[in-house]
Coordinates of C-alpha atoms in Angstrom, one line a residue:
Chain A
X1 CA 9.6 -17.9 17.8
X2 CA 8.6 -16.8 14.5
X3 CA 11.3 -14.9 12.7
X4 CA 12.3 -13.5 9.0
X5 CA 15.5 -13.1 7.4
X6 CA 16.2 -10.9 4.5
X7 CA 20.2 -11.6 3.8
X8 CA 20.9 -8.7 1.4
X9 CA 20.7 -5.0 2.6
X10 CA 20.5 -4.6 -1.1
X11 CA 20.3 -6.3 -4.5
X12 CA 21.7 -4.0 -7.7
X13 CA 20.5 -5.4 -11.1
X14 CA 20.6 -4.0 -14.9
X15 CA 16.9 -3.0 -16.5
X16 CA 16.3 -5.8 -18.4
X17 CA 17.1 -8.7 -16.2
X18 CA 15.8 -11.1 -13.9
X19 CA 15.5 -10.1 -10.3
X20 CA 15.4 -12.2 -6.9
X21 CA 14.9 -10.9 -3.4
X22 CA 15.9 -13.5 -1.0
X23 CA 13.6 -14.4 2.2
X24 CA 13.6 -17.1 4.3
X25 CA 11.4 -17.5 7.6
X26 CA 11.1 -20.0 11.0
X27 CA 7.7 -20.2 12.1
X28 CA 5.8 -22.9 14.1
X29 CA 2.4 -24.0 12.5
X30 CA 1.2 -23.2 9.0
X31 CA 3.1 -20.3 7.3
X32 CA 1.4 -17.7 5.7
X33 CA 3.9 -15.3 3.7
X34 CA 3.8 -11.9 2.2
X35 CA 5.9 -9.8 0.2
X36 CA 5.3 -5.6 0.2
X37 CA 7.0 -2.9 -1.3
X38 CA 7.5 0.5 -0.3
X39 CA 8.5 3.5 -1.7
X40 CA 10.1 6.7 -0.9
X41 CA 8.0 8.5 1.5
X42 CA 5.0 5.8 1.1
X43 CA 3.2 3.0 2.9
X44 CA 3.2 -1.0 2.4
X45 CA 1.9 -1.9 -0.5
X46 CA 0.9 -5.3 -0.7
X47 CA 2.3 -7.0 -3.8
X48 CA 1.5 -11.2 -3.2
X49 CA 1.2 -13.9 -0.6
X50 CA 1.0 -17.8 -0.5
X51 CA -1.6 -19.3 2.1
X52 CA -1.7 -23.1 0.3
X53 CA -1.9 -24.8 -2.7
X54 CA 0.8 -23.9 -5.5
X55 CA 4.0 -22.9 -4.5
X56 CA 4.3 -20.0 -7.3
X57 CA 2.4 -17.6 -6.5
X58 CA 1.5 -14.4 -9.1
X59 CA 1.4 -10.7 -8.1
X60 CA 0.9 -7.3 -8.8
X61 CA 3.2 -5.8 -11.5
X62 CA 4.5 -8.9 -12.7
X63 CA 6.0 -10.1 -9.5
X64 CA 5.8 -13.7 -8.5
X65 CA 7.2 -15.7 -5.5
X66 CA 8.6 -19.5 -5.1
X67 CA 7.4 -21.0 -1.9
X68 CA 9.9 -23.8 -0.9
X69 CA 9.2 -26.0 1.9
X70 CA 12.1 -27.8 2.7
X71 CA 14.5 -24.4 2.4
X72 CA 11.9 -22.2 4.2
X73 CA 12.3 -19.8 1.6
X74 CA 10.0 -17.5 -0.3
X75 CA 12.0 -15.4 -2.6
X76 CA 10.6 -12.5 -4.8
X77 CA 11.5 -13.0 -8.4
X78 CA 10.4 -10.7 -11.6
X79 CA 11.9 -11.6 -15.3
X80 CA 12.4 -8.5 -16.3
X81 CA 13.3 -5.6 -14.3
X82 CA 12.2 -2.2 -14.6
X83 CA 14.1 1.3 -12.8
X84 CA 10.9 1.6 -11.3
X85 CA 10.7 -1.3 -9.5
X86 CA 13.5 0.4 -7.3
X87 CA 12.2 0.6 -3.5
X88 CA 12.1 -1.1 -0.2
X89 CA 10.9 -4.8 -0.1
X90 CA 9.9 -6.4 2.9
X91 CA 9.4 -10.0 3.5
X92 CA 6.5 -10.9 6.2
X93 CA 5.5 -14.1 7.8
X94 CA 2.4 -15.1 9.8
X95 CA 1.0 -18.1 11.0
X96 CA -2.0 -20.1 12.6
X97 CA 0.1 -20.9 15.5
X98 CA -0.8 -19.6 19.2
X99 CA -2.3 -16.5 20.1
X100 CA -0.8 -14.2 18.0
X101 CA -2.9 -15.4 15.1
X102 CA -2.7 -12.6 12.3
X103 CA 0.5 -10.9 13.4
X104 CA 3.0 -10.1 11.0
X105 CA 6.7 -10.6 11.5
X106 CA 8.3 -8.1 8.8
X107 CA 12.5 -8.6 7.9
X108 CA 14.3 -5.9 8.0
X109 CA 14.2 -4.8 4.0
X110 CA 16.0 -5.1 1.0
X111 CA 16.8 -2.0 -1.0
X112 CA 16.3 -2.9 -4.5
X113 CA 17.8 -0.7 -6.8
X114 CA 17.5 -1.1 -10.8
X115 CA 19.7 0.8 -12.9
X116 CA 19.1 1.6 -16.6
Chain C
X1 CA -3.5 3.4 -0.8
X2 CA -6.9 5.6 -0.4
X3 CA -8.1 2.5 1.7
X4 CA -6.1 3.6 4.4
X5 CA -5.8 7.4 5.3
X6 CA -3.5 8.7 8.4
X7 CA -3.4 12.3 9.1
X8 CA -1.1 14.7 9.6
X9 CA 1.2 13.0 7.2
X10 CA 4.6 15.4 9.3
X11 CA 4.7 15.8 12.5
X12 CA 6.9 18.0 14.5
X13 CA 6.7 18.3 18.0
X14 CA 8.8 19.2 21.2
X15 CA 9.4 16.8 23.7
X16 CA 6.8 18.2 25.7
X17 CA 3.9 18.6 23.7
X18 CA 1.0 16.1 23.5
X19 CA -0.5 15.1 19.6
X20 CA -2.7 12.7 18.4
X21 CA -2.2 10.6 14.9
X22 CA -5.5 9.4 13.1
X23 CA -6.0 6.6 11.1
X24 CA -9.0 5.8 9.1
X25 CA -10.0 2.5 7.1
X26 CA -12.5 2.7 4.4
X27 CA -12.4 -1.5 3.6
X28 CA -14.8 -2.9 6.3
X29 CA -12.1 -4.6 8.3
X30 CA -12.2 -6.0 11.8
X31 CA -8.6 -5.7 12.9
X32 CA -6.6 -2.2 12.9
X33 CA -2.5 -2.1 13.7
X34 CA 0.2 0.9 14.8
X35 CA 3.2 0.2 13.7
X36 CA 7.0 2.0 14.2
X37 CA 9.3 2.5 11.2
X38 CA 12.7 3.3 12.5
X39 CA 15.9 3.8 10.2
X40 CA 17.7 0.6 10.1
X41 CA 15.5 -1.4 12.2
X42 CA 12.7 -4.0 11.2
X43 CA 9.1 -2.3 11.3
X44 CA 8.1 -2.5 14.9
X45 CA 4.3 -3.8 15.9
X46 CA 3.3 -1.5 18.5
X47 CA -0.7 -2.4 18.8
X48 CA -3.0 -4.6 17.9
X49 CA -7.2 -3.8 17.7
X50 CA -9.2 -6.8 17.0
X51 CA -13.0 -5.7 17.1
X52 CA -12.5 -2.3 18.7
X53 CA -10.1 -4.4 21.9
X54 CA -7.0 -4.3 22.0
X55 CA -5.7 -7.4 21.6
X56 CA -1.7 -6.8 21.7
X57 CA 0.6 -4.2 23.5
X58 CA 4.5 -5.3 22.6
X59 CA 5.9 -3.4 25.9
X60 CA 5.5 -0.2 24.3
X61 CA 6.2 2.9 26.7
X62 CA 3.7 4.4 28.3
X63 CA 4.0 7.8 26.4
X64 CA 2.2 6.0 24.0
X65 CA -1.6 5.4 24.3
X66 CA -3.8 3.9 21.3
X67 CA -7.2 4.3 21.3
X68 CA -9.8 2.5 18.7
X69 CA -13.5 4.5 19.1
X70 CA -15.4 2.3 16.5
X71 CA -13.8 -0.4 13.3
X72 CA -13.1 2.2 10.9
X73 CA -11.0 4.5 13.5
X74 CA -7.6 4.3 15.3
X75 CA -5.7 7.1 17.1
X76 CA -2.6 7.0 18.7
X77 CA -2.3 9.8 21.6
X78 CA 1.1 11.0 22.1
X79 CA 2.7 12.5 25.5
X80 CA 6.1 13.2 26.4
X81 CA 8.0 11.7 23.5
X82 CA 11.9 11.1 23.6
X83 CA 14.2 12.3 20.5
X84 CA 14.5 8.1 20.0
X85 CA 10.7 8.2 19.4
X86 CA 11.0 10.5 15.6
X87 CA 10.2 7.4 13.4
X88 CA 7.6 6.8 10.5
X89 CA 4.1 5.5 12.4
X90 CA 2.1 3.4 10.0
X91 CA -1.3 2.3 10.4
X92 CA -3.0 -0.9 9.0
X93 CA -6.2 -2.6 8.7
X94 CA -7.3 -6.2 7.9
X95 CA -10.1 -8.7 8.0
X96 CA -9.0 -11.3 10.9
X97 CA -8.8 -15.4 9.4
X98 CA -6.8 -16.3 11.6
X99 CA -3.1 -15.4 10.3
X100 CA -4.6 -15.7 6.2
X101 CA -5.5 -12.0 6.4
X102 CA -3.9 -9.7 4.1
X103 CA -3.0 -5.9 6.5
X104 CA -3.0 -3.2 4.2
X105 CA -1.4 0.2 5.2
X106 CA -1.7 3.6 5.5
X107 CA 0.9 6.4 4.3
X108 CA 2.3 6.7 7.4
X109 CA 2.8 9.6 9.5
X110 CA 6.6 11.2 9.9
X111 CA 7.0 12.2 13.1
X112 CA 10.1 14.1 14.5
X113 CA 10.5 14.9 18.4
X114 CA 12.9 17.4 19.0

């Protein structure tokens, strides 16, 4: 069964300095990950994903995320962190396995909160 | 967000009343999702629309009924609701290749059953 775990409920770090959400995933097949954010009283947004090739993949606001193999792990990383990049993170993993094709598997969330 | 739109965005109803949530996509996808938001628990898929069929139904009670008139359109008809049912309900969309596809969401609607 295809599965996500987020380990921290929530991550505290300093404006300034390097952040890291942590995510690691079981899937069979192919994975396909994604990371979102959401804010207060908002949807998903979509912030990055890695399908294939290299295993740092860029994204919106100056996000990027390490795709490791071996430690089926995709952690969210961003050099320098800003107090509004304080929200909800959720880690999502699909696949190309079976016939649920397509279907997201979302962990549970990791409050990030960024102080100044 | 304007790619996805879900009306109302509050919802209050009584345990007997009957609503209907709308969701609209403006990108041209194929596939459209209902999802459940609960606090403290991992967002829930509830449906699954791949070219206007319903392609998933994870054992959601019957008080629950989607419906999917044309690509750009999902509804999700609601009927004797429980208290355990007030969540946020988001909606999605995406363009199906085969587990590649990026689902982009809607606002959400907050509903609360009282």
């Amino acid at each position: 069964a295809q599965s996500v775990a987020q380990p921290e409920d929530q991550v505290n770090v300093a404006e300034g300095n390097p952040l890291t959400v942590k995510c690691t995933y079981s899937v069979s097949g192919n994975p396909y990950l994604f990371w979102y954010v959401q804010y207060p009283n908002r949807g998903l947004q979509f912030l990055l994903k890695y399908i294939t090739g290299d295993n740092l993949v860029k994204g919106s606001y100056g996000f990027e995320a390490e795709f490791n193999k071996s430690q089926t792990s995709f952690h969210l990383k961003k050099p320098s962190a800003l107090v509004s990049d304080s929200a909800l993170y959720f880690c999502a993993v699909s696949s190309n396995y079976g016939g649920s094709q397509g279907n997201l598997i979302f962990g549970k969330g990791t409050k990030l909160s960024v102080k100044p | 967000e304007t790619g996805v739109t879900q009306t109302p965005r509050h919802l209050v109803m009584g345990m007997t009343n009957k609503k209907s949530l709308k969701c609209e996509q403006h990108l041209g996808h194929n596939a459209m999702y209902w999802y459940k938001q609960s606090a403290k628990k991992p967002l829930e898929l509830m449906f699954v629309y791949s070219l206007e069929e319903r392609v998933e139904n994870n054992s959601v009670p019957s008080r629950f009924s989607p419906e999917c008139p044309n690509s750009s359109h999902l509804f999700l008809h609601l009927h004797t609701l429980q208290p355990e049912d007030s969540a946020l309900y988001l909606c999605a969309s995406s363009q199906l290749r085969g587990g590649r596809d990026t689902q982009y969401f809607g606002p959400g609607t907050r509903l609360t059953v009282l």
